[in-house]
PDB file of C-alpha atoms in Angstrom:
ATOM      1  CA  GLY A   5       0.000   0.000   0.000  1.00  0.00           C
ATOM      2  CA  ASP A   6       0.892   3.669  -0.130  1.00  0.00           C
ATOM      3  CA  SER A   7       3.279   4.966   2.516  1.00  0.00           C
ATOM      4  CA  VAL A   8       5.255   8.029   3.587  1.00  0.00           C
ATOM      5  CA  THR A   9       8.622   8.018   5.350  1.00  0.00           C
ATOM      6  CA  GLN A  10       9.984  11.058   7.145  1.00  0.00           C
ATOM      7  CA  MET A  11      13.307  11.644   8.804  1.00  0.00           C
ATOM      8  CA  GLU A  12      13.122  11.047  12.519  1.00  0.00           C
ATOM      9  CA  GLY A  13      13.448  13.936  14.888  1.00  0.00           C
ATOM     10  CA  PRO A  14      13.794  15.935  16.828  1.00  0.00           C
ATOM     11  CA  VAL A  15      15.759  18.211  14.568  1.00  0.00           C
ATOM     12  CA  THR A  16      17.480  20.972  16.518  1.00  0.00           C
ATOM     13  CA  LEU A  17      18.857  24.034  14.721  1.00  0.00           C
ATOM     14  CA  SER A  18      20.017  27.501  15.584  1.00  0.00           C
ATOM     15  CA  GLU A  19      18.089  30.519  14.377  1.00  0.00           C
ATOM     16  CA  GLU A  20      18.906  31.495  10.751  1.00  0.00           C
ATOM     17  CA  ALA A  21      20.165  27.997   9.922  1.00  0.00           C
ATOM     18  CA  PHE A  22      19.166  26.171   6.731  1.00  0.00           C
ATOM     19  CA  LEU A  23      16.474  23.536   7.175  1.00  0.00           C
ATOM     20  CA  THR A  24      15.865  20.308   5.313  1.00  0.00           C
ATOM     21  CA  ILE A  25      13.333  17.700   6.438  1.00  0.00           C
ATOM     22  CA  ASN A  26      13.389  14.632   4.228  1.00  0.00           C
ATOM     23  CA  CYS A  27      10.227  12.941   3.016  1.00  0.00           C
ATOM     24  CA  THR A  28       9.963   9.998   0.623  1.00  0.00           C
ATOM     25  CA  TYR A  29       6.886   8.125  -0.480  1.00  0.00           C
ATOM     26  CA  THR A  30       5.655   5.002  -2.206  1.00  0.00           C
ATOM     27  CA  ALA A  31       2.403   5.192  -4.092  1.00  0.00           C
ATOM     28  CA  THR A  32       0.513   3.794  -7.033  1.00  0.00           C
ATOM     29  CA  GLY A  33      -0.526   6.486  -9.443  1.00  0.00           C
ATOM     30  CA  TYR A  34       0.269  10.158  -8.990  1.00  0.00           C
ATOM     31  CA  PRO A  35      -0.893  11.397  -5.610  1.00  0.00           C
ATOM     32  CA  SER A  36      -0.880  14.977  -4.408  1.00  0.00           C
ATOM     33  CA  LEU A  37       1.749  15.658  -1.744  1.00  0.00           C
ATOM     34  CA  PHE A  38       1.426  17.892   1.303  1.00  0.00           C
ATOM     35  CA  TRP A  39       3.308  19.330   4.222  1.00  0.00           C
ATOM     36  CA  TYR A  40       1.248  20.123   7.304  1.00  0.00           C
ATOM     37  CA  VAL A  41       2.561  21.907  10.396  1.00  0.00           C
ATOM     38  CA  GLN A  42       1.331  21.562  13.960  1.00  0.00           C
ATOM     39  CA  TYR A  43       2.369  24.204  16.469  1.00  0.00           C
ATOM     40  CA  PRO A  44       2.315  23.250  20.165  1.00  0.00           C
ATOM     41  CA  GLY A  45      -1.221  22.805  21.457  1.00  0.00           C
ATOM     42  CA  GLU A  46      -2.821  23.532  18.087  1.00  0.00           C
ATOM     43  CA  GLY A  47      -4.442  21.782  15.149  1.00  0.00           C
ATOM     44  CA  LEU A  48      -2.892  21.027  11.773  1.00  0.00           C
ATOM     45  CA  GLN A  49      -2.243  23.767   9.250  1.00  0.00           C
ATOM     46  CA  LEU A  50      -1.619  23.158   5.585  1.00  0.00           C
ATOM     47  CA  LEU A  51       1.850  24.537   4.918  1.00  0.00           C
ATOM     48  CA  LEU A  52       2.211  23.745   1.219  1.00  0.00           C
ATOM     49  CA  LYS A  53       1.230  21.248  -1.425  1.00  0.00           C
ATOM     50  CA  ALA A  54       2.129  19.977  -4.889  1.00  0.00           C
ATOM     51  CA  THR A  55      -0.204  18.115  -7.195  1.00  0.00           C
ATOM     52  CA  LYS A  56       2.065  16.820  -9.970  1.00  0.00           C
ATOM     53  CA  ALA A  57       5.665  15.977 -10.750  1.00  0.00           C
ATOM     54  CA  ASP A  58       8.101  18.927 -10.731  1.00  0.00           C
ATOM     55  CA  ASP A  59       5.571  21.189  -9.024  1.00  0.00           C
ATOM     56  CA  LYS A  60       7.089  23.355  -6.289  1.00  0.00           C
ATOM     57  CA  GLY A  61       4.926  24.266  -3.326  1.00  0.00           C
ATOM     58  CA  SER A  62       5.930  27.280  -1.271  1.00  0.00           C
ATOM     59  CA  ASN A  63       4.618  29.249   1.691  1.00  0.00           C
ATOM     60  CA  LYS A  64       6.111  31.380   4.508  1.00  0.00           C
ATOM     61  CA  GLY A  65       9.629  30.814   3.147  1.00  0.00           C
ATOM     62  CA  PHE A  66       9.239  27.032   3.053  1.00  0.00           C
ATOM     63  CA  GLU A  67       9.551  25.128  -0.218  1.00  0.00           C
ATOM     64  CA  ALA A  68       9.187  21.543  -1.401  1.00  0.00           C
ATOM     65  CA  THR A  69       9.448  20.071  -4.904  1.00  0.00           C
ATOM     66  CA  TYR A  70       7.547  16.989  -6.061  1.00  0.00           C
ATOM     67  CA  ARG A  71      10.302  14.687  -7.391  1.00  0.00           C
ATOM     68  CA  LYS A  72       8.814  11.683  -9.132  1.00  0.00           C
ATOM     69  CA  GLU A  73      12.184  10.184 -10.098  1.00  0.00           C
ATOM     70  CA  THR A  74      13.325  10.018  -6.471  1.00  0.00           C
ATOM     71  CA  THR A  75       9.789   9.755  -4.976  1.00  0.00           C
ATOM     72  CA  SER A  76      10.634  12.597  -2.632  1.00  0.00           C
ATOM     73  CA  PHE A  77       9.093  15.817  -1.327  1.00  0.00           C
ATOM     74  CA  HIS A  78      11.734  17.315   0.954  1.00  0.00           C
ATOM     75  CA  LEU A  79      10.876  20.441   2.944  1.00  0.00           C
ATOM     76  CA  GLU A  80      13.410  23.284   2.922  1.00  0.00           C
ATOM     77  CA  LYS A  81      13.759  26.760   4.372  1.00  0.00           C
ATOM     78  CA  GLY A  82      16.719  29.044   3.948  1.00  0.00           C
ATOM     79  CA  SER A  83      16.693  30.730   7.356  1.00  0.00           C
ATOM     80  CA  VAL A  84      14.620  29.359  10.206  1.00  0.00           C
ATOM     81  CA  GLN A  85      13.184  31.339  13.092  1.00  0.00           C
ATOM     82  CA  VAL A  86      12.307  30.372  16.655  1.00  0.00           C
ATOM     83  CA  SER A  87       8.649  30.664  15.638  1.00  0.00           C
ATOM     84  CA  ASP A  88       9.124  27.762  13.177  1.00  0.00           C
ATOM     85  CA  SER A  89       9.428  25.354  16.098  1.00  0.00           C
ATOM     86  CA  ALA A  90       6.663  22.820  15.530  1.00  0.00           C
ATOM     87  CA  VAL A  91       5.954  19.299  14.304  1.00  0.00           C
ATOM     88  CA  TYR A  92       5.970  18.884  10.524  1.00  0.00           C
ATOM     89  CA  PHE A  93       4.004  16.114   8.790  1.00  0.00           C
ATOM     90  CA  CYS A  94       4.470  14.971   5.217  1.00  0.00           C
ATOM     91  CA  ALA A  95       1.387  13.359   3.656  1.00  0.00           C
ATOM     92  CA  LEU A  96      -0.002  12.066   0.398  1.00  0.00           C
ATOM     93  CA  ASN A  97      -3.549  11.743  -0.874  1.00  0.00           C
ATOM     94  CA  SER A  98      -4.598   8.134  -1.423  1.00  0.00           C
ATOM     95  CA  ASN A  99      -8.211   7.569  -2.482  1.00  0.00           C
ATOM     96  CA  TYR A 100     -10.322   8.968   0.328  1.00  0.00           C
ATOM     97  CA  GLN A 101      -7.637   9.471   2.951  1.00  0.00           C
ATOM     98  CA  LEU A 102      -4.330  11.103   3.729  1.00  0.00           C
ATOM     99  CA  ILE A 103      -1.368   8.802   4.314  1.00  0.00           C
ATOM    100  CA  TRP A 104       0.887  10.409   6.906  1.00  0.00           C
ATOM    101  CA  GLY A 105       4.533  10.318   7.782  1.00  0.00           C
ATOM    102  CA  ALA A 106       5.392   9.914  11.462  1.00  0.00           C
ATOM    103  CA  GLY A 107       6.091  13.631  11.880  1.00  0.00           C
ATOM    104  CA  THR A 108       9.330  15.495  12.558  1.00  0.00           C
ATOM    105  CA  LYS A 109       9.666  17.732  15.571  1.00  0.00           C
ATOM    106  CA  LEU A 110      11.686  20.862  14.798  1.00  0.00           C
ATOM    107  CA  ILE A 111      13.305  22.833  17.601  1.00  0.00           C
ATOM    108  CA  ILE A 112      14.884  26.203  16.806  1.00  0.00           C
ATOM    109  CA  LYS A 113      17.169  27.720  19.421  1.00  0.00           C
ATOM    110  CA  PRO A 114      17.803  31.478  19.571  1.00  0.00           C
TER     111      PRO A 114
ATOM    112  CA  ASP B  26     -11.003  31.830   3.673  1.00  0.00           C
ATOM    113  CA  THR B  27      -9.958  28.315   4.655  1.00  0.00           C
ATOM    114  CA  GLU B  28     -11.321  28.226   8.168  1.00  0.00           C
ATOM    115  CA  VAL B  29     -12.721  25.223   9.954  1.00  0.00           C
ATOM    116  CA  THR B  30     -13.983  25.911  13.465  1.00  0.00           C
ATOM    117  CA  GLN B  31     -14.400  23.427  16.288  1.00  0.00           C
ATOM    118  CA  THR B  32     -16.074  23.671  19.673  1.00  0.00           C
ATOM    119  CA  PRO B  33     -15.377  23.195  22.467  1.00  0.00           C
ATOM    120  CA  LYS B  34     -11.633  23.725  22.579  1.00  0.00           C
ATOM    121  CA  HIS B  35     -11.288  21.546  25.684  1.00  0.00           C
ATOM    122  CA  LEU B  36     -13.628  18.920  27.128  1.00  0.00           C
ATOM    123  CA  VAL B  37     -13.365  16.841  30.281  1.00  0.00           C
ATOM    124  CA  MET B  38     -15.913  14.085  30.729  1.00  0.00           C
ATOM    125  CA  GLY B  39     -16.562  11.060  32.883  1.00  0.00           C
ATOM    126  CA  MET B  40     -17.017   7.591  31.461  1.00  0.00           C
ATOM    127  CA  THR B  41     -20.794   7.738  31.913  1.00  0.00           C
ATOM    128  CA  ASN B  42     -21.308  11.163  30.348  1.00  0.00           C
ATOM    129  CA  LYS B  43     -22.748  12.025  26.959  1.00  0.00           C
ATOM    130  CA  LYS B  44     -21.192  14.938  25.128  1.00  0.00           C
ATOM    131  CA  SER B  45     -20.874  16.243  21.589  1.00  0.00           C
ATOM    132  CA  LEU B  46     -18.123  17.854  19.540  1.00  0.00           C
ATOM    133  CA  LYS B  47     -19.042  20.335  16.860  1.00  0.00           C
ATOM    134  CA  CYS B  48     -17.303  21.276  13.619  1.00  0.00           C
ATOM    135  CA  GLU B  49     -18.314  23.964  11.140  1.00  0.00           C
ATOM    136  CA  GLN B  50     -17.046  25.188   7.782  1.00  0.00           C
ATOM    137  CA  HIS B  51     -18.411  27.793   5.379  1.00  0.00           C
ATOM    138  CA  MET B  52     -16.193  27.107   2.402  1.00  0.00           C
ATOM    139  CA  GLY B  53     -18.827  25.159   0.495  1.00  0.00           C
ATOM    140  CA  HIS B  54     -16.875  21.955   0.992  1.00  0.00           C
ATOM    141  CA  ARG B  55     -18.827  18.733   0.497  1.00  0.00           C
ATOM    142  CA  ALA B  56     -16.456  16.335   2.265  1.00  0.00           C
ATOM    143  CA  MET B  57     -15.875  16.413   6.020  1.00  0.00           C
ATOM    144  CA  TYR B  58     -13.713  14.228   8.225  1.00  0.00           C
ATOM    145  CA  TRP B  59     -13.155  13.300  11.858  1.00  0.00           C
ATOM    146  CA  TYR B  60      -9.681  12.349  13.049  1.00  0.00           C
ATOM    147  CA  LYS B  61      -8.241  11.268  16.376  1.00  0.00           C
ATOM    148  CA  GLN B  62      -4.687  12.271  17.264  1.00  0.00           C
ATOM    149  CA  LYS B  63      -2.685  10.920  20.161  1.00  0.00           C
ATOM    150  CA  ALA B  64       0.380  12.776  21.420  1.00  0.00           C
ATOM    151  CA  LYS B  65       3.389  12.721  19.095  1.00  0.00           C
ATOM    152  CA  LYS B  66       1.518  10.705  16.443  1.00  0.00           C
ATOM    153  CA  PRO B  67      -0.055  11.593  13.107  1.00  0.00           C
ATOM    154  CA  PRO B  68      -3.861  11.822  12.967  1.00  0.00           C
ATOM    155  CA  GLU B  69      -5.916   8.645  12.543  1.00  0.00           C
ATOM    156  CA  LEU B  70      -8.948   8.826  10.294  1.00  0.00           C
ATOM    157  CA  MET B  71     -12.250   7.965  11.977  1.00  0.00           C
ATOM    158  CA  PHE B  72     -15.093   8.974   9.654  1.00  0.00           C
ATOM    159  CA  VAL B  73     -15.609  10.548   6.237  1.00  0.00           C
ATOM    160  CA  TYR B  74     -18.790  12.287   5.083  1.00  0.00           C
ATOM    161  CA  SER B  75     -19.403  13.068   1.452  1.00  0.00           C
ATOM    162  CA  TYR B  76     -22.412  15.184   0.461  1.00  0.00           C
ATOM    163  CA  GLU B  77     -23.771  14.748   3.990  1.00  0.00           C
ATOM    164  CA  LYS B  78     -23.692  10.953   3.793  1.00  0.00           C
ATOM    165  CA  LEU B  79     -21.364   8.737   5.782  1.00  0.00           C
ATOM    166  CA  SER B  80     -18.915   7.292   3.271  1.00  0.00           C
ATOM    167  CA  ILE B  81     -16.201   5.791   5.430  1.00  0.00           C
ATOM    168  CA  ASN B  82     -16.181   4.408   8.968  1.00  0.00           C
ATOM    169  CA  GLU B  83     -12.715   3.226   9.886  1.00  0.00           C
ATOM    170  CA  SER B  84     -13.957   0.534  12.290  1.00  0.00           C
ATOM    171  CA  VAL B  85     -14.567   3.073  15.030  1.00  0.00           C
ATOM    172  CA  PRO B  86     -16.261   1.810  18.233  1.00  0.00           C
ATOM    173  CA  SER B  87     -19.976   2.593  18.492  1.00  0.00           C
ATOM    174  CA  ARG B  88     -19.385   4.858  21.489  1.00  0.00           C
ATOM    175  CA  PHE B  89     -18.429   7.422  18.833  1.00  0.00           C
ATOM    176  CA  SER B  90     -21.407   8.456  16.707  1.00  0.00           C
ATOM    177  CA  PRO B  91     -20.999  10.976  13.880  1.00  0.00           C
ATOM    178  CA  GLU B  92     -23.735  13.163  12.453  1.00  0.00           C
ATOM    179  CA  CYS B  93     -23.847  15.561   9.528  1.00  0.00           C
ATOM    180  CA  PRO B  94     -27.005  17.712   9.870  1.00  0.00           C
ATOM    181  CA  ASN B  95     -26.169  19.865   6.830  1.00  0.00           C
ATOM    182  CA  SER B  96     -23.351  20.588   4.431  1.00  0.00           C
ATOM    183  CA  SER B  97     -21.627  23.019   6.824  1.00  0.00           C
ATOM    184  CA  LEU B  98     -21.879  21.164  10.090  1.00  0.00           C
ATOM    185  CA  LEU B  99     -20.401  17.954  11.470  1.00  0.00           C
ATOM    186  CA  ASN B 100     -20.957  16.579  14.962  1.00  0.00           C
ATOM    187  CA  LEU B 101     -19.354  13.769  16.904  1.00  0.00           C
ATOM    188  CA  HIS B 102     -21.499  12.370  19.700  1.00  0.00           C
ATOM    189  CA  LEU B 103     -19.651  10.715  22.553  1.00  0.00           C
ATOM    190  CA  HIS B 104     -21.074   8.212  25.016  1.00  0.00           C
ATOM    191  CA  ALA B 105     -19.540   5.843  27.553  1.00  0.00           C
ATOM    192  CA  LEU B 106     -15.981   6.680  26.555  1.00  0.00           C
ATOM    193  CA  GLN B 107     -12.884   5.079  28.023  1.00  0.00           C
ATOM    194  CA  PRO B 108      -9.791   6.844  29.404  1.00  0.00           C
ATOM    195  CA  GLU B 109      -7.825   5.643  26.353  1.00  0.00           C
ATOM    196  CA  ASP B 110     -10.153   7.758  24.194  1.00  0.00           C
ATOM    197  CA  SER B 111      -8.464  10.868  25.596  1.00  0.00           C
ATOM    198  CA  ALA B 112      -6.888  12.601  22.604  1.00  0.00           C
ATOM    199  CA  LEU B 113      -7.068  15.602  20.288  1.00  0.00           C
ATOM    200  CA  TYR B 114     -10.067  15.285  17.971  1.00  0.00           C
ATOM    201  CA  LEU B 115      -9.629  17.053  14.678  1.00  0.00           C
ATOM    202  CA  CYS B 116     -12.174  17.936  12.063  1.00  0.00           C
ATOM    203  CA  ALA B 117     -11.231  18.600   8.448  1.00  0.00           C
ATOM    204  CA  SER B 118     -13.015  19.487   5.248  1.00  0.00           C
ATOM    205  CA  SER B 119     -12.229  19.415   1.539  1.00  0.00           C
ATOM    206  CA  ARG B 120     -14.029  20.539  -1.598  1.00  0.00           C
ATOM    207  CA  VAL B 121     -14.705  16.888  -2.422  1.00  0.00           C
ATOM    208  CA  ILE B 122     -13.143  13.621  -1.276  1.00  0.00           C
ATOM    209  CA  ARG B 123      -9.495  13.375  -2.380  1.00  0.00           C
ATOM    210  CA  ASP B 124      -9.098  17.149  -2.544  1.00  0.00           C
ATOM    211  CA  THR B 125      -6.899  19.199  -0.196  1.00  0.00           C
ATOM    212  CA  GLN B 126      -8.012  18.881   3.406  1.00  0.00           C
ATOM    213  CA  TYR B 127      -8.182  21.862   5.769  1.00  0.00           C
ATOM    214  CA  PHE B 128      -8.152  21.210   9.481  1.00  0.00           C
ATOM    215  CA  GLY B 129      -9.747  22.869  12.451  1.00  0.00           C
ATOM    216  CA  PRO B 130      -7.913  23.652  15.703  1.00  0.00           C
ATOM    217  CA  GLY B 131      -9.200  20.514  17.398  1.00  0.00           C
ATOM    218  CA  THR B 132     -10.937  19.608  20.642  1.00  0.00           C
ATOM    219  CA  ARG B 133      -8.718  18.265  23.388  1.00  0.00           C
ATOM    220  CA  LEU B 134     -10.726  15.567  25.128  1.00  0.00           C
ATOM    221  CA  THR B 135      -9.918  14.111  28.525  1.00  0.00           C
ATOM    222  CA  VAL B 136     -11.903  11.124  29.776  1.00  0.00           C
ATOM    223  CA  LEU B 137     -11.702  10.534  33.511  1.00  0.00           C
TER     224      LEU B 137
END
């Protein structure tokens, strides 16, 4: 079946560092891919999405490119802030449901 | 506007109580979802409604009873819950099934 694999956390970075959170997937067909973010004590927010190969999703300085050849959708940001501390989930759309990665906790230190 | 609202924000209930969670969206979405999320885990799908009809029930115990009174509103009725049902309950909606899902802030439920 379809699956999503994320790098394990927590990931700890200093403010203004470059961020990469790896996400790879296995799927039949061509699913849409998503990054959701969950701040402490809150619900899930859609961060960005891509619906087809080579699409780049971007929002709030975060970017991810749908790479069909490597089945990847890595999340990147050039300069992180303390306010980016959260849990990040990679997901794909499979029929009626989202298939989720395990989540990566990001900690940004001032 | 991509807002999904949920009430209450927090709920504490005993194992013999009956309570309800409410979810509302005004985006004209015709698919709505209930999820359960335990700490440090991704959400688990519970129910899917499509055009106000229950489409998917992911083998959820009968002590959870969903209801979709109209296209904007989704309820989750709770009865005789167990302490292990304590979790964050998230509602989501999408234009149709398989489209991008937008989540509400959740209801944090504690069962004593």
